[in-house]
Coordinates of C-alpha atoms in Angstrom, one line a residue:
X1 CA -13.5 19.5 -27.4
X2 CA -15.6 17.0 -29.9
X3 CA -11.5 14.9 -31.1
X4 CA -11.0 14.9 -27.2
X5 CA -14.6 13.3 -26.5
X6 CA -13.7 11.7 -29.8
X7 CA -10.4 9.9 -28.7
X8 CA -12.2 9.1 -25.7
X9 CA -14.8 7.0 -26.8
X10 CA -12.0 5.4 -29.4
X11 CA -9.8 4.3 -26.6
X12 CA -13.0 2.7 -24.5
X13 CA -14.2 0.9 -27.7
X14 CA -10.6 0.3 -28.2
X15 CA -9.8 -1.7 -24.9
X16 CA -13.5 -3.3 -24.7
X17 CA -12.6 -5.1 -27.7
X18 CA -9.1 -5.8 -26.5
X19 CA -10.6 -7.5 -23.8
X20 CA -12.3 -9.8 -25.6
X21 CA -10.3 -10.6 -28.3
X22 CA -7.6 -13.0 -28.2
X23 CA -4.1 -12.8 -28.0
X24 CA -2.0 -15.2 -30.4
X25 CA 1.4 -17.1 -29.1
X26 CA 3.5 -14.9 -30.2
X27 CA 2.1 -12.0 -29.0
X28 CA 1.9 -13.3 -25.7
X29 CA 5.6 -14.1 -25.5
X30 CA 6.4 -10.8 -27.1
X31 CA 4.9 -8.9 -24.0
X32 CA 6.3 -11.7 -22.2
X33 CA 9.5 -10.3 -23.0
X34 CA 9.1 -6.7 -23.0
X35 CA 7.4 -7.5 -19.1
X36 CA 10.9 -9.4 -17.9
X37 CA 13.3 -6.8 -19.8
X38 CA 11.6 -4.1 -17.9
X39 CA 12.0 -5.6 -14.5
X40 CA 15.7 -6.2 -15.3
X41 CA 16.5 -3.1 -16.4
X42 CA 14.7 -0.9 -13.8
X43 CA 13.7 -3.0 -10.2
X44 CA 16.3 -1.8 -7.8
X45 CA 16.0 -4.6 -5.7
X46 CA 14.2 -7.5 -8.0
X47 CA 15.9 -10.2 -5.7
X48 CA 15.7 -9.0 -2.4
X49 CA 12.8 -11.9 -1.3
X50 CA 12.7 -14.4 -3.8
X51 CA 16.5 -15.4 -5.1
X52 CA 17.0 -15.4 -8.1
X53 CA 17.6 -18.9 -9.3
X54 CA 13.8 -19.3 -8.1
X55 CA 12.8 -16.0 -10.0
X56 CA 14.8 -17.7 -13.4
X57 CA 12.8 -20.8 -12.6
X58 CA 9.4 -18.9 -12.7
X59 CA 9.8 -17.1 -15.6
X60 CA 10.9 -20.3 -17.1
X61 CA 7.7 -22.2 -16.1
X62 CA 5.4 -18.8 -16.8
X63 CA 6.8 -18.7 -20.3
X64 CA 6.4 -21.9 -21.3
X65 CA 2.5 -21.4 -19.9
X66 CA 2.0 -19.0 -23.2
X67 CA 1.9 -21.7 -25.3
X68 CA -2.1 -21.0 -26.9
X69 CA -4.1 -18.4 -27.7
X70 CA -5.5 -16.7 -24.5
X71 CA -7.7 -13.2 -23.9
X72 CA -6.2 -10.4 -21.5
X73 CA -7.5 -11.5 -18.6
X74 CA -5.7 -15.1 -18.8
X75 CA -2.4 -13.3 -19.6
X76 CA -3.4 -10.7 -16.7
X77 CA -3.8 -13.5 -14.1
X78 CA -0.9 -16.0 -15.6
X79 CA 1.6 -13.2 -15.0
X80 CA 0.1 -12.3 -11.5
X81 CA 2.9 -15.2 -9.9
X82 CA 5.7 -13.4 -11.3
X83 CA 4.6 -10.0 -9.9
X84 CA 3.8 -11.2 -6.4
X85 CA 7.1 -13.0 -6.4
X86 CA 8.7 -8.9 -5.9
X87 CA 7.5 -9.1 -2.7
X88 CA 7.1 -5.1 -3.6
X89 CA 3.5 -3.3 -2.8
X90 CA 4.6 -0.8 -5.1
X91 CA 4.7 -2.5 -8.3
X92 CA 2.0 -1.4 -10.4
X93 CA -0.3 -4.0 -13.2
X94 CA -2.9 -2.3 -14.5
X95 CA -5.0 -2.6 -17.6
X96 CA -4.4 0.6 -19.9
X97 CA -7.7 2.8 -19.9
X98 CA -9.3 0.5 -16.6
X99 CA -9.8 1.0 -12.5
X100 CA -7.2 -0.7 -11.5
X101 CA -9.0 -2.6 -9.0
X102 CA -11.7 -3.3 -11.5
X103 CA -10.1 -4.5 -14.8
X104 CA -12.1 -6.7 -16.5
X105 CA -15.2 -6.6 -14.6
X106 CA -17.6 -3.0 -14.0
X107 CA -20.8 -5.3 -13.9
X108 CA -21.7 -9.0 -12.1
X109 CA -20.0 -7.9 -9.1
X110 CA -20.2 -9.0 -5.5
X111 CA -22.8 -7.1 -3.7
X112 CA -21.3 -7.0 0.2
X113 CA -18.7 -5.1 1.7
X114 CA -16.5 -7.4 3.8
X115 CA -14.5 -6.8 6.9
X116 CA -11.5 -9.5 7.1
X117 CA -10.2 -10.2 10.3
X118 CA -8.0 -13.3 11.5
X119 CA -9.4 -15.4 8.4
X120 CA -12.6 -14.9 8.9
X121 CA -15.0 -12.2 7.0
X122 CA -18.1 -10.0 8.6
X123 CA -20.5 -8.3 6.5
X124 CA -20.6 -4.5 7.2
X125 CA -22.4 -3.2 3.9
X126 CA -24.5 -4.1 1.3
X127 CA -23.9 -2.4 -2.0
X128 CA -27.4 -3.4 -3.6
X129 CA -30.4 -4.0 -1.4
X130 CA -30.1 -4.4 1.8
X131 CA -30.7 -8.6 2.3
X132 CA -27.9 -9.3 4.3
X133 CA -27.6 -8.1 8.1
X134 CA -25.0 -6.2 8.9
X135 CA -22.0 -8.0 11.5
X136 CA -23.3 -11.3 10.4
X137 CA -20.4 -13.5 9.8
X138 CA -19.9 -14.8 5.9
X139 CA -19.7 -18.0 5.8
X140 CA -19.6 -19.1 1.8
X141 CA -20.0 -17.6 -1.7
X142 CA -21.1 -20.2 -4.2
X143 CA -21.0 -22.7 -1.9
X144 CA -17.1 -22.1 -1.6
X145 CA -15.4 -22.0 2.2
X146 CA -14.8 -17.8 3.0
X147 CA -11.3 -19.4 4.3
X148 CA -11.0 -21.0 0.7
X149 CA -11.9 -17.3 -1.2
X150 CA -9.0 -15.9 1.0
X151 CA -6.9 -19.0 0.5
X152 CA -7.3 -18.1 -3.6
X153 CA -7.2 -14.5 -3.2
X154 CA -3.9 -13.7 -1.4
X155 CA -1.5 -15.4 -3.7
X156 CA -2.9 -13.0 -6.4
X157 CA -2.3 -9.6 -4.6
X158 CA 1.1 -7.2 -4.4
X159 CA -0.1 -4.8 -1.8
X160 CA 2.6 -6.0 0.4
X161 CA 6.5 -5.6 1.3
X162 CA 8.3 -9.0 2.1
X163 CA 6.0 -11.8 3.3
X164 CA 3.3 -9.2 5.0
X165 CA -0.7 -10.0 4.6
X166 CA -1.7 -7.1 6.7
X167 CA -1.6 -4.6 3.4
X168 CA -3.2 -7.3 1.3
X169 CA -6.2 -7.9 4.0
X170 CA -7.1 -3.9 4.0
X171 CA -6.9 -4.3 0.2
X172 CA -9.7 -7.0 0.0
X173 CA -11.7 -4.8 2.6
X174 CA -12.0 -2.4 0.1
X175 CA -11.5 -4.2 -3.3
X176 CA -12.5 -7.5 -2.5
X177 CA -15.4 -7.7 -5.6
X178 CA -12.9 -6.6 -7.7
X179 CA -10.5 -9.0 -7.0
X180 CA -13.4 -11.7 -6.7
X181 CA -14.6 -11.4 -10.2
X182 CA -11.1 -10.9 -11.7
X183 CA -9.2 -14.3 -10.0
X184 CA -12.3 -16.4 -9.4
X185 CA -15.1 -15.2 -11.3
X186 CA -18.1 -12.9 -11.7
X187 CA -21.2 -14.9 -12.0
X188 CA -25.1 -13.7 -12.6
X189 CA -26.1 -14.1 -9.0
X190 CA -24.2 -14.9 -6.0
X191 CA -25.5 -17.7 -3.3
X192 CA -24.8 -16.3 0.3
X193 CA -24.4 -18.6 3.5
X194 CA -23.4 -16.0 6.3
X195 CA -24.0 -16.7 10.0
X196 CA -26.1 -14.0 12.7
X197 CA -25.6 -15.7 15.9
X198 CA -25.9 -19.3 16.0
X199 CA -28.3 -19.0 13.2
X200 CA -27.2 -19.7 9.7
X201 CA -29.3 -18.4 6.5
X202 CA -28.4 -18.8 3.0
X203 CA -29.3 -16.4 0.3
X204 CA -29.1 -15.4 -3.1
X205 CA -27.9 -11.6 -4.6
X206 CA -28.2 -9.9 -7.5
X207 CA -24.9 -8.6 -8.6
X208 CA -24.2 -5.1 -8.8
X209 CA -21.9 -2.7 -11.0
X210 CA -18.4 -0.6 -10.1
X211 CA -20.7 3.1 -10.4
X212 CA -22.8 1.7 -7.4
X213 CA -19.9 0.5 -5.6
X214 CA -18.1 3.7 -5.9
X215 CA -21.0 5.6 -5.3
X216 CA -21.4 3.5 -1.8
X217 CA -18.2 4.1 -0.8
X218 CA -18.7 7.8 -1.8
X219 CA -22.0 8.2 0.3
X220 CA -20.2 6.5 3.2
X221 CA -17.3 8.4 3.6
X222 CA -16.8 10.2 6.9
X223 CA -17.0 13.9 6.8
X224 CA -14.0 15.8 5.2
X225 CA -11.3 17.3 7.6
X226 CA -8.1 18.5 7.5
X227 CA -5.3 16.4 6.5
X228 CA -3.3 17.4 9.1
X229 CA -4.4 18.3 12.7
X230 CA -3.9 18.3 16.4
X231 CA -6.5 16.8 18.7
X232 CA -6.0 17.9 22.3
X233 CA -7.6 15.3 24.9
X234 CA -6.5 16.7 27.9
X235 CA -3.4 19.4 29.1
X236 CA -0.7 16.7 29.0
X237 CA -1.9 14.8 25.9
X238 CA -2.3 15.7 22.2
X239 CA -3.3 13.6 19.0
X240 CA -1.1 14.5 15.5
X241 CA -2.9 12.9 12.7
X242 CA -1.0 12.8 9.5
X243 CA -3.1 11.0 6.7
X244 CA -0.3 11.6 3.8
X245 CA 2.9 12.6 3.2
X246 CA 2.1 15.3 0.9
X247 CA 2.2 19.3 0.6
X248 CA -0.6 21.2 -0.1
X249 CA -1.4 23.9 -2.3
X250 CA 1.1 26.2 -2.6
X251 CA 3.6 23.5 -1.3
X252 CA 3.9 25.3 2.6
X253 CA 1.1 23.9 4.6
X254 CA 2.9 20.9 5.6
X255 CA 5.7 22.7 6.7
X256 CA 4.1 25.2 8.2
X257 CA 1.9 23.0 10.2
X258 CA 4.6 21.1 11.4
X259 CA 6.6 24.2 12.7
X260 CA 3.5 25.5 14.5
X261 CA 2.6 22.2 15.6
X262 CA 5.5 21.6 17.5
X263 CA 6.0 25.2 18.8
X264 CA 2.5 24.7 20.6
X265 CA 3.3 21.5 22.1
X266 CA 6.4 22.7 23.6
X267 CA 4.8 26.1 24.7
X268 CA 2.0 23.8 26.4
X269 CA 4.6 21.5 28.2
X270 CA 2.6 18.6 26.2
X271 CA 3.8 14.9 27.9
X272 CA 2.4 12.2 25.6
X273 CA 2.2 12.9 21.8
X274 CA -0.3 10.9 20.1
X275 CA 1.1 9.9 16.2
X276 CA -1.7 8.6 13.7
X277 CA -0.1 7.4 10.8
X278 CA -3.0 5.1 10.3
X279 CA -4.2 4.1 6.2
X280 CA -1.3 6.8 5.6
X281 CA 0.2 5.3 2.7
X282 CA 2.8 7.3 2.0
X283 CA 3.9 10.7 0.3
X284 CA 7.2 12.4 -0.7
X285 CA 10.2 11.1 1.0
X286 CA 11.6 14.6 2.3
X287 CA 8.3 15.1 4.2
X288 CA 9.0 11.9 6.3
X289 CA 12.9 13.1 6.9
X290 CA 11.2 16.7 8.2
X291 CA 8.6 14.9 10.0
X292 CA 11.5 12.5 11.9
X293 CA 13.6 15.6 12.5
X294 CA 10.4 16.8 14.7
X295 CA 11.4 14.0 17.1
X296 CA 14.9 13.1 16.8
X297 CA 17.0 14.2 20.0
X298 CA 20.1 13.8 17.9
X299 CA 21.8 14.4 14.3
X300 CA 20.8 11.6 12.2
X301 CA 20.8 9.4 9.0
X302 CA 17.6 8.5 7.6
X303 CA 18.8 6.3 4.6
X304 CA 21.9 4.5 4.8
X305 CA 21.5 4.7 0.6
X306 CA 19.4 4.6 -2.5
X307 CA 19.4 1.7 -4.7
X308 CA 19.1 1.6 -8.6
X309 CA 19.2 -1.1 -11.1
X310 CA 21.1 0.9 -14.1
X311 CA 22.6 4.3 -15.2
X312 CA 22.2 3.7 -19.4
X313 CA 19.0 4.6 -21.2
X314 CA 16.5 1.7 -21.0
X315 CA 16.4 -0.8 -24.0
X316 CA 12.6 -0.5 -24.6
X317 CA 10.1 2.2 -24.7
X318 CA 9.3 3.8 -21.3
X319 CA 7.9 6.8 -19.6
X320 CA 9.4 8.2 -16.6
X321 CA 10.5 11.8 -15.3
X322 CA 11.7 13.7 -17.7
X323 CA 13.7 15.8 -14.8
X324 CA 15.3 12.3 -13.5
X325 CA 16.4 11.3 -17.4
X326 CA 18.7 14.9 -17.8
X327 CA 20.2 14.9 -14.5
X328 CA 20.8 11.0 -13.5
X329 CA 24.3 11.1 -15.3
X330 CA 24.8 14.2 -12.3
X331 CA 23.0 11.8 -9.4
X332 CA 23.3 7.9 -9.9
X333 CA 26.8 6.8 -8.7
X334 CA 28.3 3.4 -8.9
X335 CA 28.1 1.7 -5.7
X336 CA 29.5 -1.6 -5.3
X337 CA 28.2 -4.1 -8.3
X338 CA 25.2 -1.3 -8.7
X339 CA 24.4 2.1 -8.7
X340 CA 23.0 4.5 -6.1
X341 CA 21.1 7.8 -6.7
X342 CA 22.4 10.5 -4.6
X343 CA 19.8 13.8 -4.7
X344 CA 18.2 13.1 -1.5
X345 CA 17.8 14.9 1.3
X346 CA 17.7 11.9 3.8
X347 CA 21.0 10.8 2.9
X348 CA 23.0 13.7 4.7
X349 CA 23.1 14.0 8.4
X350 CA 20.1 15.9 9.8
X351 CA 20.0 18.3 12.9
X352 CA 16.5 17.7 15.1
X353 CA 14.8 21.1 14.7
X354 CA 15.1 23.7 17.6
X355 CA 11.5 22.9 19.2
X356 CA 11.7 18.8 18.4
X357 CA 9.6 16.9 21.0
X358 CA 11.7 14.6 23.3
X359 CA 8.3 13.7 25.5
X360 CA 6.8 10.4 25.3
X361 CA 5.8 9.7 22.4
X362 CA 2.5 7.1 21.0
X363 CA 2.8 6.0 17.3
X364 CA -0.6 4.0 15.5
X365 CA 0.1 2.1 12.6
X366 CA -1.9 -0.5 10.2
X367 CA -1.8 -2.6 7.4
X368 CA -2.3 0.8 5.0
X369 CA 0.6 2.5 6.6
X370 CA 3.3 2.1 4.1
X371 CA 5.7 3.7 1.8
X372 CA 6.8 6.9 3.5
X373 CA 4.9 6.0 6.4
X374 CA 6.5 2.8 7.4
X375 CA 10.3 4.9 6.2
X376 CA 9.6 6.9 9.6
X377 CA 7.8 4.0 11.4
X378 CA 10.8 2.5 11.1
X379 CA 13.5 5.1 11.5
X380 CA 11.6 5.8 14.9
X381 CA 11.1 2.3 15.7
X382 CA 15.0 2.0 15.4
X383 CA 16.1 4.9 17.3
X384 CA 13.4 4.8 19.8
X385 CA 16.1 3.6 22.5
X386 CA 17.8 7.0 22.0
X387 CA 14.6 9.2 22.7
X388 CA 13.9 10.5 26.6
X389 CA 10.4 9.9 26.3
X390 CA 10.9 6.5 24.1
X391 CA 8.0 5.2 21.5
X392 CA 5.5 2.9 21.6
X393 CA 3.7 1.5 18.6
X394 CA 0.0 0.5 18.6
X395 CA -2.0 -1.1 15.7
X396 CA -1.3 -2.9 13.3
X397 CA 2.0 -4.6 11.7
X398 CA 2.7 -2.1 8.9
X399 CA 1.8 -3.1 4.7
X400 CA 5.2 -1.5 4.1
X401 CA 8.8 -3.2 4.7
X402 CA 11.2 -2.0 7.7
X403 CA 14.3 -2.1 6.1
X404 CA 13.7 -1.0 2.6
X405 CA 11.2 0.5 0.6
X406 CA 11.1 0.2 -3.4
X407 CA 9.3 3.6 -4.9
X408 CA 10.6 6.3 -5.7
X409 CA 10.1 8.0 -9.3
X410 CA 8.5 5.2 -11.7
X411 CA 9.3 4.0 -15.0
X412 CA 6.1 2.6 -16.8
X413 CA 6.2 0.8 -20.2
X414 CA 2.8 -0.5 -22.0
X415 CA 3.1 -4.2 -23.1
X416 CA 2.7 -3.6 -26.7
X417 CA -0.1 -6.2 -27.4
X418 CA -2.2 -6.9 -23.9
X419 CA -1.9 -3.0 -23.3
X420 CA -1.3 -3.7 -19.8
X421 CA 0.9 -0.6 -18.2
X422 CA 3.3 -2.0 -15.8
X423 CA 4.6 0.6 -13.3
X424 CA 8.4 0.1 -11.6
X425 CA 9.6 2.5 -8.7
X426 CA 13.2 3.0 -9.2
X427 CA 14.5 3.6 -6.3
X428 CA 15.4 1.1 -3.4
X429 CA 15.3 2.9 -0.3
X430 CA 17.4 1.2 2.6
X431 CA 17.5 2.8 6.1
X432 CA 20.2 3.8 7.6
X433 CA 20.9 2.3 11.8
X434 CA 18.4 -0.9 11.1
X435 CA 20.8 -4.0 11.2
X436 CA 19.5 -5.1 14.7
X437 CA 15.9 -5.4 13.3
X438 CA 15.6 -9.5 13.5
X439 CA 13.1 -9.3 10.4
X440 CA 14.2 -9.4 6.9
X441 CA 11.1 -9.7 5.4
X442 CA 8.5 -7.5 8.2
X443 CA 7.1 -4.3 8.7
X444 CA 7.0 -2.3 12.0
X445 CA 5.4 -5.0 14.3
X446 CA 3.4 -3.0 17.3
X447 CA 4.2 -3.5 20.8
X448 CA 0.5 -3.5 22.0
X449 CA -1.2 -5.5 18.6
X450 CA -4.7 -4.2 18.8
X451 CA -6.9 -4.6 16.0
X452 CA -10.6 -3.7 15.3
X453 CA -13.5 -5.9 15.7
X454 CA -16.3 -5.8 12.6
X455 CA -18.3 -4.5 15.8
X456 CA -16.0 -1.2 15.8
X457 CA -16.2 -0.9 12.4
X458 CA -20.0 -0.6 12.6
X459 CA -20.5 1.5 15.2
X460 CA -17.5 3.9 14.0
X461 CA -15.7 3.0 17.5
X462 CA -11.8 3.7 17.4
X463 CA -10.7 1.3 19.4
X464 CA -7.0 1.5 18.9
X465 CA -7.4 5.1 19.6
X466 CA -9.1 4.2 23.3
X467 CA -6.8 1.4 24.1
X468 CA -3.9 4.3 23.3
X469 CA -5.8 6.9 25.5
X470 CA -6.4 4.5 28.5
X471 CA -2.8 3.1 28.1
X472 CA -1.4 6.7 28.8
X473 CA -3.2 6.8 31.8
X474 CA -2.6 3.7 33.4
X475 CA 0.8 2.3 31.1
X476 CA 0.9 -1.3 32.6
X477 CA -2.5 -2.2 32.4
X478 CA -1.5 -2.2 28.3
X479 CA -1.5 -5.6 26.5
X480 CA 1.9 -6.4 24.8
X481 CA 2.1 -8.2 21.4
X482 CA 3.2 -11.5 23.1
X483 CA -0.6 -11.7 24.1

């Protein structure tokens, strides 16, 4: 117990001094190098939104940026371009030993808790004391523009397929002091201007630490319930809510509340299905596949195939599952100019189970729905045509992409002298049946776009949730996403 408390407090002392110390030239290109071999060798789909005569040009310009000493936080943020560039939410940059949303930074942080909302910001928490209002509108930190904060923000987050912001929005509403002290800065106090009303105030905060903003977030989390559930709101109309695509326990729970799910809605002659897949940000692929088979009314693809970058051994020291390394010689097949891994249940044609639901159906989607989330948002969303009772999406557009997600098992390799870990899903996931989708670079966009108000988020009001409810009762008084 003492060498594990021992190595402990060796790696924090470790990578506190790492922070601060300062990285010569040539270390910086050496983890330069390692950081563009890795992509190379493992993304599955590296040039799917930026081509990659633009990508050579980047790397071009970002290494010839290395060229003085700088601290891990410089080399953090200089590479932060390149990453973005992926276009893939999945991609993972995180300081070895660190919160990834907090890297460099567990003190002099912002004290508010920020609600963004078509490029504006409301104030619906206060992490320290209590000297803002809550729903006033922010106006300006450090006398800089809330727009211009966003404006310097965005270009420095991943959490996003293609050219989405949705993802990246619901990130800074619960990261943003994180991201503010990383990419612009964390000073001793922070100067306010927010607006209650027509009344504007200007104040200034004492910063607070990462413990008291996890122990906010902690005090303010709504009461625990079941990760899966049925809500019925009346005898026609039931609510499914689904908050990840994951088993539980002794790996049957999902399965067996899907299979006794669906037997009660078709032994109560249930009409409208509700489907939250709201902040459901994925899971394990073959639970979305089960899930779609649940409301399929005939045999189907999921994935037209899965993308990866290489069958050899990689070149440079990795971690990744030890499973996938003894049996890829059995599963990765050459496809084309690539490869493809082949283990996967979605790739075979699936019956729709005996009690699948052919009703009408109501999906609810946001910016946190991605990964295997947006895989059945958009296997629905493409096959809705086919269904008796259709499907209409409500919410938000989806964080995740609609014709290809890039996860799957992940290879992760430690730059040798920044000790930053950078994590690579291997897999490119491509739906099958998608073609028609006009979007190469979207997520499932909602037919009714309904979004809530800072209001709603103080007052705890779903108000996608009522729009849904009042929509089934009365289907063309609905808004559409044109309006």
């Amino acid at each position: 117990m003492k060498s594990i408390l021992f190595s402990l407090i060796l790696s924090l002392t470790l990578n506190v001094s790492l922070i601060a110390q300062t990285l010569t030239t040539e270390q910086l290109q050496t983890d330069f190098t390692r950081f563009r071999t890795a992509l190379h060798e493992v993304h599955p789909e590296m040039y799917r939104y930026t081509p990659k005569p633009v990508f050579d040009s980047l790397f071009t310009a970002t290494a010839a940026q290395l060229n003085r000493p700088m601290t891990q936080q410089e080399f953090y943020v200089k590479m932060m371009p390149l990453l973005v560039a992926l276009r893939d939410g999945h991609i993972k940059w995180i300081v070895s030993g660190k919160d990834e949303h907090y890297p460099f930074f567990s003190e002099k942080l912002f004290p508010l808790k920020l609600y963004f909302l078509n490029g504006k910001a409301w104030i619906v928490g206060n992490y320290g004391q209590g000297l803002v209002p809550e729903g006033a509108a922010l106006v300006s930190i450090n006398g800089k523009p809330t727009t211009e904060i966003v404006q310097t923000l965005l270009p420095n987050m991943t959490f996003a397929d293609g050219n989405r912001i949705g993802g990246k929005l619901e990130d800074l509403n619960r990261y943003f002091s994180g991201y503010y002290a990383t990419f612009i800065g964390a000073p001793d106090t922070f100067t306010v201007t927010y607006r209650m009303g027509t009344e504007e105030k200007t104040v200034t905060l004492p910063t607070v630490t990462e413990k008291s903003i996890k122990a906010y977030v902690e005090a303010h989390k709504p009461a625990p319930q079941k990760p899966f559930r049925l809500t019925f709101t009346d005898k026609q109309t039931v609510i499914m809510t689904i908050e990840a695509f994951f088993t539980e326990g002794n790996g049957l729970k999902y399965k067996s509340f899907l299979q006794d799910a669906f037997r009660e809605i078709r032994a109560k002659g249930i009409q409208n299905l509700v489907l939250d897949l709201r902040d459901n940000e994925g899971g394990e692929e073959p639970l979305g596949v089960l899930l779609y088979s649940y409301l399929a009314n005939k045999p189907f693809r999921y994935y037209d195939h899965i993308s990866v970058r290489q069958k050899k051994k990689y070149s440079f020291p990795t971690w990744t599952s030890k499973l996938y390394r003894m049996a890829k010689f059995l599963v990765v097949k050459k496809r084309g100019d690539g490869y493809a891994f082949t283990a996967q249940r979605g790739l075979k044609v699936t019956k729709p189970q005996k009690d699948a639901y052919q009703g009408k159906l109501y999906v609810l989607l946001n910016g946190n729905s991605f990964s295997v989330t947006t895989e059945f948002a958009a296997r629905l969303h493409a096959d809705r045509s086919s269904r008796p009772g259709g499907a209409t999406f409500i919410g938000q557009e989806t964080g995740g992409g609609y014709k290809l997600n890039s996860s799957g098992i992940f290879a992760i390799t430690q730059l040798p002298n920044s000790k930053i870990d950078l994590g690579i899903g291997m897999f490119g996931f491509h739906m099958a049946n998608v073609a028609t989708y006009p979007y190469t670079d979207r997520g499932i966009i909602p037919d009714h776009l309904v979004a809530p108000t800072a209001d709603d988020m103080l007052k705890h009001h779903d108000q996608v949730m009522d729009y849904t409810l009042k929509l089934i009762q009365s289907p063309a008084s609905g808004l559409t996403k044109s309006e």
